[in-house]
Short mmCIF file of C-alpha atoms and ligand atoms in Angstrom, two decimals:
data_model
loop_
_atom_site.label_atom_id
_atom_site.label_comp_id
_atom_site.label_asym_id
_atom_site.label_seq_id
_atom_site.Cartn_x
_atom_site.Cartn_y
_atom_site.Cartn_z
CA ASN A 1 -18.55 -10.12 12.28
CA GLN A 2 -19.24 -8.49 15.65
CA ALA A 3 -16.74 -6.61 17.82
CA GLY A 4 -14.36 -9.16 19.31
CA ALA A 5 -14.29 -11.38 16.22
CA PHE A 6 -10.74 -12.71 16.02
CA LEU A 7 -8.36 -14.78 13.99
CA ILE A 8 -5.06 -16.40 14.90
CA ARG A 9 -2.97 -16.74 11.78
CA GLU A 10 0.56 -17.29 10.63
CA SER A 11 2.43 -14.00 10.60
CA GLU A 12 2.94 -12.60 7.09
CA SER A 13 6.25 -11.02 7.97
CA LEU A 14 7.78 -13.61 10.32
CA LYS A 15 7.58 -17.19 9.10
CA GLY A 16 6.58 -19.68 11.79
CA GLU A 17 5.26 -16.98 14.14
CA PHE A 18 1.61 -16.30 14.91
CA SER A 19 -0.37 -13.06 14.84
CA LEU A 20 -3.69 -12.27 16.40
CA SER A 21 -6.13 -10.07 14.46
CA VAL A 22 -9.06 -8.63 16.40
CA PHE A 23 -12.04 -6.64 15.11
CA ASP A 24 -12.82 -3.83 17.59
CA GLY A 25 -16.19 -3.02 16.00
CA GLU A 26 -14.68 -0.58 13.55
CA PHE A 27 -11.18 -1.68 12.62
CA VAL A 28 -9.03 -4.76 12.73
CA LYS A 29 -6.01 -4.55 15.04
CA HIS A 30 -3.07 -6.92 14.79
CA TYR A 31 -0.91 -8.25 17.61
CA ARG A 32 2.17 -10.43 17.49
CA ILE A 33 1.89 -13.57 19.62
CA ARG A 34 5.32 -14.24 21.04
CA LYS A 35 6.70 -17.67 21.80
CA LEU A 36 8.53 -18.71 24.95
CA ASP A 37 11.77 -20.64 24.44
CA GLU A 38 10.48 -23.42 26.70
CA GLY A 39 7.18 -23.59 24.74
CA GLY A 40 4.14 -21.44 25.38
CA PHE A 41 2.80 -18.13 24.17
CA PHE A 42 2.27 -14.56 25.33
CA LEU A 43 1.32 -11.07 24.25
CA SER A 44 2.76 -9.45 27.31
CA ARG A 45 5.32 -11.23 29.50
CA ARG A 46 3.15 -10.46 32.48
CA ARG A 47 0.94 -13.36 31.44
CA THR A 48 2.08 -16.45 29.61
CA PHE A 49 0.14 -19.52 28.41
CA LYS A 50 1.07 -23.11 27.72
CA THR A 51 -1.29 -23.44 24.76
CA LEU A 52 -3.09 -21.16 22.33
CA ASN A 53 -6.38 -22.51 23.66
CA GLU A 54 -5.53 -21.22 27.13
CA PHE A 55 -4.47 -17.94 25.54
CA VAL A 56 -7.83 -17.56 23.76
CA ASP A 57 -9.71 -18.62 26.86
CA TYR A 58 -8.00 -15.94 28.98
CA TYR A 59 -8.42 -13.09 26.48
CA SER A 60 -12.08 -14.08 25.97
CA LYS A 61 -12.65 -13.19 29.62
CA ASN A 62 -10.20 -10.27 30.06
CA ASN A 63 -9.13 -7.70 27.50
CA ASP A 64 -6.00 -6.96 29.58
CA GLY A 65 -4.47 -4.53 27.06
CA LEU A 66 -6.20 -5.85 23.94
CA CYS A 67 -8.53 -3.42 22.16
CA VAL A 68 -11.51 -5.61 23.12
CA LYS A 69 -12.12 -9.01 24.72
CA LEU A 70 -12.00 -11.88 22.22
CA GLY A 71 -15.44 -12.86 20.99
CA LYS A 72 -16.28 -15.35 18.27
CA PRO A 73 -13.80 -16.63 15.70
CA CYS A 74 -13.86 -14.49 12.57
CA LEU A 75 -16.29 -15.57 9.86
CA LYS A 76 -14.75 -16.33 6.53
CA VAL A 77 -15.87 -13.97 3.77
CA GLN A 78 -15.76 -15.55 0.38
CA ILE A 79 -14.30 -12.86 -1.84
CA PRO A 80 -13.86 -14.21 -5.35
CA THR A 81 -10.24 -13.75 -6.35
CA THR A 82 -10.28 -14.01 -10.10
CA PHE A 83 -6.67 -13.41 -10.95
CA ASP A 84 -7.49 -13.66 -14.62
CA LEU A 85 -10.65 -12.64 -16.38
CA SER A 86 -11.32 -16.25 -17.27
CA TYR A 87 -9.39 -19.41 -17.96
CA LYS A 88 -9.18 -18.25 -21.57
CA THR A 89 -7.11 -15.19 -20.74
CA VAL A 90 -4.50 -16.98 -18.64
CA ASP A 91 -2.05 -16.97 -21.49
CA GLN A 92 -3.94 -14.71 -23.82
CA TRP A 93 -3.28 -11.33 -22.38
CA GLU A 94 -4.33 -9.55 -25.52
CA ILE A 95 -8.14 -9.45 -25.51
CA ASP A 96 -10.62 -8.17 -28.05
CA ARG A 97 -11.41 -4.54 -27.26
CA ASN A 98 -15.00 -5.14 -28.33
CA SER A 99 -15.41 -7.44 -25.33
CA LEU A 100 -15.17 -4.36 -23.11
CA LYS A 101 -18.08 -2.13 -22.21
CA PHE A 102 -17.24 1.32 -20.81
CA LEU A 103 -19.65 2.22 -18.00
CA LYS A 104 -18.38 5.24 -16.08
CA LYS A 105 -15.32 7.48 -16.18
CA LEU A 106 -13.53 7.17 -12.84
CA GLY A 107 -10.79 9.68 -13.35
CA SER A 108 -8.02 10.90 -15.54
CA GLY A 109 -4.30 11.17 -15.11
CA GLN A 110 -1.34 12.50 -17.00
CA PHE A 111 -1.34 9.67 -19.50
CA GLY A 112 -5.02 8.94 -20.08
CA GLU A 113 -8.32 8.06 -18.46
CA VAL A 114 -9.59 5.33 -16.18
CA TRP A 115 -13.05 3.82 -16.70
CA GLU A 116 -15.20 1.41 -14.80
CA GLY A 117 -16.22 -1.26 -17.26
CA LEU A 118 -17.49 -4.76 -17.88
CA TRP A 119 -15.68 -7.51 -19.68
CA ASN A 120 -17.91 -9.88 -21.66
CA ASN A 121 -20.90 -8.20 -20.00
CA THR A 122 -20.10 -10.06 -16.80
CA THR A 123 -16.84 -9.18 -15.06
CA PRO A 124 -16.36 -5.71 -13.50
CA VAL A 125 -12.97 -4.28 -14.46
CA ALA A 126 -11.04 -1.00 -14.51
CA ILE A 127 -9.93 0.09 -17.97
CA LYS A 128 -7.00 2.46 -18.29
CA THR A 129 -6.90 4.13 -21.68
CA LEU A 130 -3.54 5.54 -22.67
CA LYS A 131 -3.19 8.73 -24.67
CA PRO A 132 -1.79 7.82 -28.08
CA GLY A 133 1.97 8.27 -28.08
CA SER A 134 2.32 8.17 -24.30
CA MET A 135 4.36 5.00 -24.55
CA ASP A 136 5.93 2.67 -27.04
CA PRO A 137 3.69 -0.44 -27.25
CA LYS A 138 6.78 -2.65 -27.46
CA ASP A 139 8.19 -1.20 -24.23
CA PHE A 140 4.84 -1.54 -22.56
CA LEU A 141 4.37 -5.16 -23.61
CA ARG A 142 7.81 -6.04 -22.29
CA GLU A 143 6.88 -4.49 -18.94
CA ALA A 144 3.39 -6.05 -18.95
CA GLN A 145 5.03 -9.44 -19.39
CA ILE A 146 6.68 -8.95 -15.98
CA MET A 147 3.71 -7.18 -14.40
CA LYS A 148 1.30 -10.01 -15.15
CA ASN A 149 3.39 -12.38 -13.05
CA LEU A 150 3.37 -10.09 -10.03
CA ARG A 151 0.55 -11.40 -7.90
CA HIS A 152 -0.11 -10.36 -4.35
CA PRO A 153 -3.23 -9.46 -2.35
CA LYS A 154 -1.92 -5.92 -1.89
CA LEU A 155 -1.05 -5.27 -5.53
CA ILE A 156 -3.54 -4.29 -8.23
CA GLN A 157 -3.71 -7.27 -10.52
CA LEU A 158 -3.18 -6.76 -14.22
CA TYR A 159 -5.84 -8.78 -16.05
CA ALA A 160 -5.35 -8.13 -19.73
CA VAL A 161 -4.28 -5.60 -22.37
CA CYS A 162 -5.45 -4.29 -25.75
CA THR A 163 -2.33 -3.15 -27.57
CA LEU A 164 -3.06 -3.90 -31.23
CA GLU A 165 -4.34 -0.40 -31.93
CA ASP A 166 -4.38 3.00 -30.29
CA PRO A 167 -5.44 3.81 -27.64
CA ILE A 168 -3.76 1.07 -25.64
CA TYR A 169 -5.99 -0.31 -22.88
CA ILE A 170 -4.75 -1.78 -19.62
CA ILE A 171 -7.39 -3.86 -17.87
CA THR A 172 -7.00 -4.31 -14.12
CA GLU A 173 -9.04 -5.20 -11.09
CA LEU A 174 -11.56 -2.53 -10.10
CA MET A 175 -11.30 -0.81 -6.73
CA ARG A 176 -14.56 0.67 -5.50
CA TYR A 177 -13.28 3.71 -3.64
CA GLY A 178 -10.65 5.07 -6.03
CA SER A 179 -7.34 6.58 -5.03
CA LEU A 180 -6.08 6.75 -1.46
CA LEU A 181 -5.22 10.42 -1.90
CA GLU A 182 -8.84 11.39 -2.61
CA TYR A 183 -10.07 9.02 0.09
CA LEU A 184 -7.86 10.71 2.69
CA GLN A 185 -8.80 14.19 1.53
CA ASN A 186 -12.55 13.56 1.29
CA ASP A 187 -12.91 12.36 4.83
CA ALA A 188 -10.54 15.06 6.00
CA GLY A 189 -9.79 13.08 9.10
CA SER A 190 -13.35 12.83 10.34
CA GLN A 191 -13.60 9.07 9.85
CA ILE A 192 -9.99 8.00 9.88
CA CYS A 193 -8.08 7.40 13.12
CA LEU A 194 -4.46 6.50 13.82
CA SER A 195 -4.95 2.73 13.89
CA HIS A 196 -6.69 2.92 10.52
CA GLN A 197 -3.82 5.03 9.13
CA ILE A 198 -1.22 2.56 10.42
CA ASP A 199 -3.22 -0.28 8.86
CA MET A 200 -3.20 1.49 5.46
CA ALA A 201 0.56 1.96 5.72
CA ALA A 202 1.11 -1.68 6.75
CA GLN A 203 -0.93 -2.93 3.79
CA VAL A 204 1.05 -0.82 1.34
CA ALA A 205 4.32 -1.97 2.96
CA SER A 206 3.16 -5.56 2.53
CA GLY A 207 2.58 -5.08 -1.22
CA MET A 208 5.91 -3.31 -1.55
CA ALA A 209 7.69 -6.06 0.44
CA TYR A 210 6.43 -8.47 -2.19
CA LEU A 211 7.79 -6.28 -5.02
CA GLU A 212 11.07 -6.11 -3.08
CA SER A 213 11.19 -9.91 -2.88
CA GLN A 214 10.65 -10.08 -6.66
CA ASN A 215 13.45 -7.54 -7.30
CA TYR A 216 10.94 -5.19 -8.88
CA ILE A 217 10.94 -1.39 -8.52
CA HIS A 218 7.75 0.67 -8.41
CA ARG A 219 9.26 4.10 -9.32
CA ASP A 220 6.13 6.14 -8.56
CA LEU A 221 4.89 5.17 -5.12
CA ALA A 222 2.53 7.86 -3.77
CA ALA A 223 -0.97 8.05 -2.26
CA ARG A 224 -2.34 8.82 -5.75
CA ASN A 225 -1.13 5.38 -6.84
CA VAL A 226 -2.66 3.41 -3.97
CA LEU A 227 -6.29 2.34 -4.45
CA VAL A 228 -8.98 1.71 -1.88
CA GLY A 229 -11.36 -1.24 -2.00
CA GLU A 230 -14.15 -2.55 0.17
CA HIS A 231 -13.52 -3.75 3.76
CA ASN A 232 -10.58 -1.31 4.24
CA ILE A 233 -8.42 -3.00 1.64
CA TYR A 234 -5.59 -0.96 0.13
CA LYS A 235 -3.58 -1.98 -2.92
CA VAL A 236 -0.58 -0.60 -4.73
CA ALA A 237 -1.23 0.37 -8.37
CA ASP A 238 0.75 1.53 -11.39
CA PHE A 239 3.96 -0.29 -10.48
CA GLY A 240 6.56 -0.21 -13.22
CA LEU A 241 4.50 2.01 -15.49
CA ALA A 242 6.67 5.08 -14.81
CA ARG A 243 9.51 3.30 -16.60
CA VAL A 244 7.66 2.96 -19.88
CA PHE A 245 5.91 6.30 -20.04
CA LYS A 246 7.48 8.84 -22.32
CA VAL A 247 7.80 11.92 -20.17
CA GLU A 248 6.99 14.92 -22.35
CA ASN A 249 8.33 17.40 -19.87
CA GLU A 250 11.87 16.14 -19.49
CA ASN A 251 12.54 18.75 -16.86
CA ILE A 252 11.21 17.01 -13.78
CA TYR A 253 12.47 19.80 -11.53
CA GLU A 254 9.70 22.18 -12.57
CA ALA A 255 6.21 20.91 -13.24
CA LYS A 256 3.27 23.17 -14.00
CA HIS A 257 0.89 21.65 -11.49
CA GLU A 258 2.07 21.21 -7.95
CA THR A 259 -0.31 18.26 -7.45
CA LYS A 260 1.51 16.24 -10.09
CA LEU A 261 5.02 16.99 -8.99
CA PRO A 262 6.58 13.56 -8.58
CA VAL A 263 9.89 15.15 -7.66
CA LYS A 264 8.60 15.58 -4.10
CA TRP A 265 8.24 11.79 -3.82
CA THR A 266 11.56 10.99 -5.49
CA ALA A 267 14.76 10.11 -3.64
CA PRO A 268 17.71 12.49 -4.20
CA GLU A 269 19.90 9.84 -5.89
CA ALA A 270 17.07 9.08 -8.35
CA ILE A 271 16.72 12.77 -9.18
CA HIS A 272 20.44 13.48 -9.47
CA CYS A 273 21.74 10.27 -11.07
CA ASN A 274 18.58 8.49 -12.21
CA LYS A 275 19.43 5.78 -9.65
CA PHE A 276 16.02 4.21 -9.07
CA SER A 277 16.03 1.20 -6.75
CA ILE A 278 13.84 -0.41 -4.13
CA LYS A 279 15.55 2.04 -1.74
CA SER A 280 14.28 5.03 -3.74
CA ASP A 281 10.84 3.40 -3.39
CA VAL A 282 11.44 3.34 0.39
CA TRP A 283 12.08 7.10 0.28
CA SER A 284 8.75 7.56 -1.55
CA PHE A 285 7.08 5.35 1.05
CA GLY A 286 8.23 7.85 3.72
CA ILE A 287 6.46 10.61 1.78
CA LEU A 288 3.40 8.37 1.47
CA LEU A 289 3.40 8.02 5.29
CA PHE A 290 3.39 11.82 5.46
CA GLU A 291 0.39 11.92 3.10
CA ILE A 292 -1.45 9.31 5.17
CA ILE A 293 -0.90 11.02 8.52
CA THR A 294 -1.75 14.51 7.18
CA TYR A 295 -4.90 13.29 5.37
CA GLY A 296 -3.45 13.94 1.95
CA LYS A 297 -1.56 17.20 2.39
CA MET A 298 0.92 18.20 -0.27
CA PRO A 299 4.44 17.51 0.99
CA TYR A 300 6.70 20.60 1.12
CA ALA A 301 3.62 22.78 0.47
CA GLY A 302 4.44 26.05 -1.22
CA MET A 303 7.95 24.95 -2.20
CA ALA A 304 8.99 24.47 -5.82
CA GLY A 305 10.67 21.24 -6.88
CA HIS A 306 14.15 22.74 -7.29
CA GLN A 307 13.93 24.34 -3.81
CA VAL A 308 13.03 20.99 -2.28
CA ILE A 309 16.01 19.34 -3.92
CA GLN A 310 18.40 22.03 -2.68
CA MET A 311 17.01 21.84 0.84
CA LEU A 312 17.16 18.03 0.95
CA ASP A 313 20.80 18.13 -0.12
CA LYS A 314 21.49 20.39 2.87
CA GLY A 315 19.89 17.84 5.19
CA TYR A 316 16.41 19.36 5.48
CA ARG A 317 13.51 16.90 5.93
CA LEU A 318 9.73 17.36 6.20
CA PRO A 319 9.02 18.33 9.82
CA GLN A 320 6.96 16.13 12.15
CA PRO A 321 3.25 16.86 11.43
CA ASP A 322 1.26 18.00 14.49
CA ASN A 323 -0.76 14.83 14.90
CA CYS A 324 2.07 12.45 13.98
CA PRO A 325 3.28 10.23 16.85
CA LYS A 326 7.05 10.22 17.35
CA PRO A 327 7.49 6.48 16.56
CA LEU A 328 5.83 6.99 13.17
CA TYR A 329 7.91 10.09 12.42
CA ASP A 330 11.03 8.09 13.30
CA ILE A 331 10.06 5.55 10.63
CA MET A 332 9.64 8.38 8.09
CA LEU A 333 13.09 9.76 8.95
CA GLN A 334 14.62 6.29 8.45
CA CYS A 335 13.04 6.21 4.97
CA TRP A 336 14.63 9.58 4.22
CA ASN A 337 18.17 8.55 5.13
CA ALA A 338 20.46 10.36 2.68
CA GLU A 339 22.29 7.05 2.17
CA ALA A 340 20.07 4.64 0.25
CA LYS A 341 21.74 1.69 2.00
CA GLY A 342 20.79 3.11 5.40
CA ARG A 343 17.05 3.00 4.67
CA PRO A 344 15.00 0.06 5.99
CA THR A 345 13.73 -2.75 3.80
CA PHE A 346 10.01 -2.98 3.07
CA GLU A 347 10.03 -6.26 4.96
CA THR A 348 11.16 -4.39 8.07
CA LEU A 349 8.71 -1.55 7.46
CA GLN A 350 5.90 -4.09 7.15
CA TRP A 351 6.52 -5.67 10.54
CA GLN A 352 7.26 -2.34 12.22
CA LEU A 353 3.84 -1.13 11.11
CA GLU A 354 2.02 -4.40 11.77
CA ASP A 355 3.48 -4.45 15.28
CA TYR A 356 2.91 -0.74 15.87
CA PHE A 357 0.27 -1.31 18.55
CA GLU A 358 1.79 -4.49 19.87
CA VAL A 359 1.12 -5.18 23.53
CA GLY A 360 4.75 -5.79 24.38
CA ASP A 361 6.26 -5.09 27.78
CA SER A 362 8.28 -2.09 26.67
CA SER A 363 5.80 -0.59 24.25
CA TYR A 364 2.72 -1.29 26.33
CA ALA A 365 2.60 2.08 28.07
CA ASP A 366 3.52 3.92 24.87
CA THR A 367 0.85 2.12 22.92
CA ARG A 368 -1.80 3.12 25.38
CA THR A 369 -0.66 6.72 25.21
CA ILE A 370 -0.71 6.67 21.43
CA LEU A 371 -4.16 5.09 21.34
CA LYS A 372 -5.52 7.86 23.54
P1 ATP B 401 -0.88 9.85 -12.91
O1 ATP B 401 -1.36 9.72 -14.29
O2 ATP B 401 -0.01 11.04 -12.73
O3 ATP B 401 -0.26 8.60 -12.36
P2 ATP B 401 -3.21 9.20 -11.40
O4 ATP B 401 -2.54 8.02 -10.77
O5 ATP B 401 -4.17 9.98 -10.55
O6 ATP B 401 -2.14 10.19 -11.99
P3 ATP B 401 -4.59 7.38 -13.12
O7 ATP B 401 -3.74 6.22 -12.70
O8 ATP B 401 -4.86 7.55 -14.58
O9 ATP B 401 -3.99 8.75 -12.69
O10 ATP B 401 -5.96 7.28 -12.33
C1 ATP B 401 -6.94 8.29 -12.35
C2 ATP B 401 -7.98 8.02 -11.28
O11 ATP B 401 -8.78 6.90 -11.65
C3 ATP B 401 -7.39 7.64 -9.92
O12 ATP B 401 -7.12 8.78 -9.16
C4 ATP B 401 -8.49 6.78 -9.31
O13 ATP B 401 -9.45 7.60 -8.66
C5 ATP B 401 -9.12 6.13 -10.51
N1 ATP B 401 -8.63 4.73 -10.70
C6 ATP B 401 -7.48 4.35 -11.27
N2 ATP B 401 -7.36 3.01 -11.31
C7 ATP B 401 -8.48 2.51 -10.73
C8 ATP B 401 -8.97 1.17 -10.44
N3 ATP B 401 -8.27 0.09 -10.76
N4 ATP B 401 -10.15 1.06 -9.82
C9 ATP B 401 -10.86 2.18 -9.50
N5 ATP B 401 -10.47 3.44 -9.71
C10 ATP B 401 -9.30 3.62 -10.34
#
């Protein structure tokens, strides 16, 4: 696809509405196409069109606020979406561990290692190996039963498990570029601009909006648990796993390594009363926005977990990072509402982020300022 490649599609967040996605040569920008009550379409009220064809025709000749003039319709890339390893595994989640070949260690976390591997010598997969004793296989299988039915383009798909002996293996789709946290830190801002950061956030919000619609709670949403694939695709990983892990260090207020201090991502009511909900995930999403905009900085740097909790209870919140536009910081503050009920839904967060650069009448001037 060349700069200007575009697609008009049904909006993901607003049923029956249309969105325009345009490739500016580097990134894809999304715009909401608004409808007139009397029929017709517009991006900005200054110019309205009777039909979408007229709309496309006009923006092919004038960019008039769009990132670039419309060029050719977007080419369709055929990405194979194998939700299951093969037809055989659809209902057979337990696979033979000998069918897995371990190729390269990708990383290690608190509870085990992650390897790039091949299933049946053909299908690339990620294999998560769990340290013996890190969870009760029965608990895990109960959770996996739910996880395998959670399917969304912005969620890491669970393919299969090996639970008959230790170590337990969790086999998922493989993401080429690893965790979002490392991705943000490696580039240290040299390659990543605001529209790219907003796109990351919108993709995560979309995956989380799906979990919200399924009444499922992530419990450990953070940049370290978002994975990066090809073509700027971001997916939420490790949902639900936090519930089944046996936490050795029961005292979550003080962890040895600051980098693994989940308390800084956790909503106050979850810390104080163990009240995890989709709204505590929204709090964590606010911290994830902070990580995205600061290129992977540690939130509340230099502060210990118990200090953070005390400060939050007094009303303190992470300050606005230098490069963070006010509208984005306002979204973060909404996520950190002390009252869980007062926080936005992921559905709302998704459209707020997808429409961030919308060429609306009121936001038009702001958008141009932000883009500069
Ligand atoms: P924690 O154990 O505290 O959740 P973590 O999320 O960093 O920490 P893991 O989930 O074990 O730990 O992942 C370790 C690393 O392996 C990640 O940081 C990422 O770089 C890589 N990784 C994990 N899953 C995948 C995957 N599906 N595809 C590619 N790389 C992955």
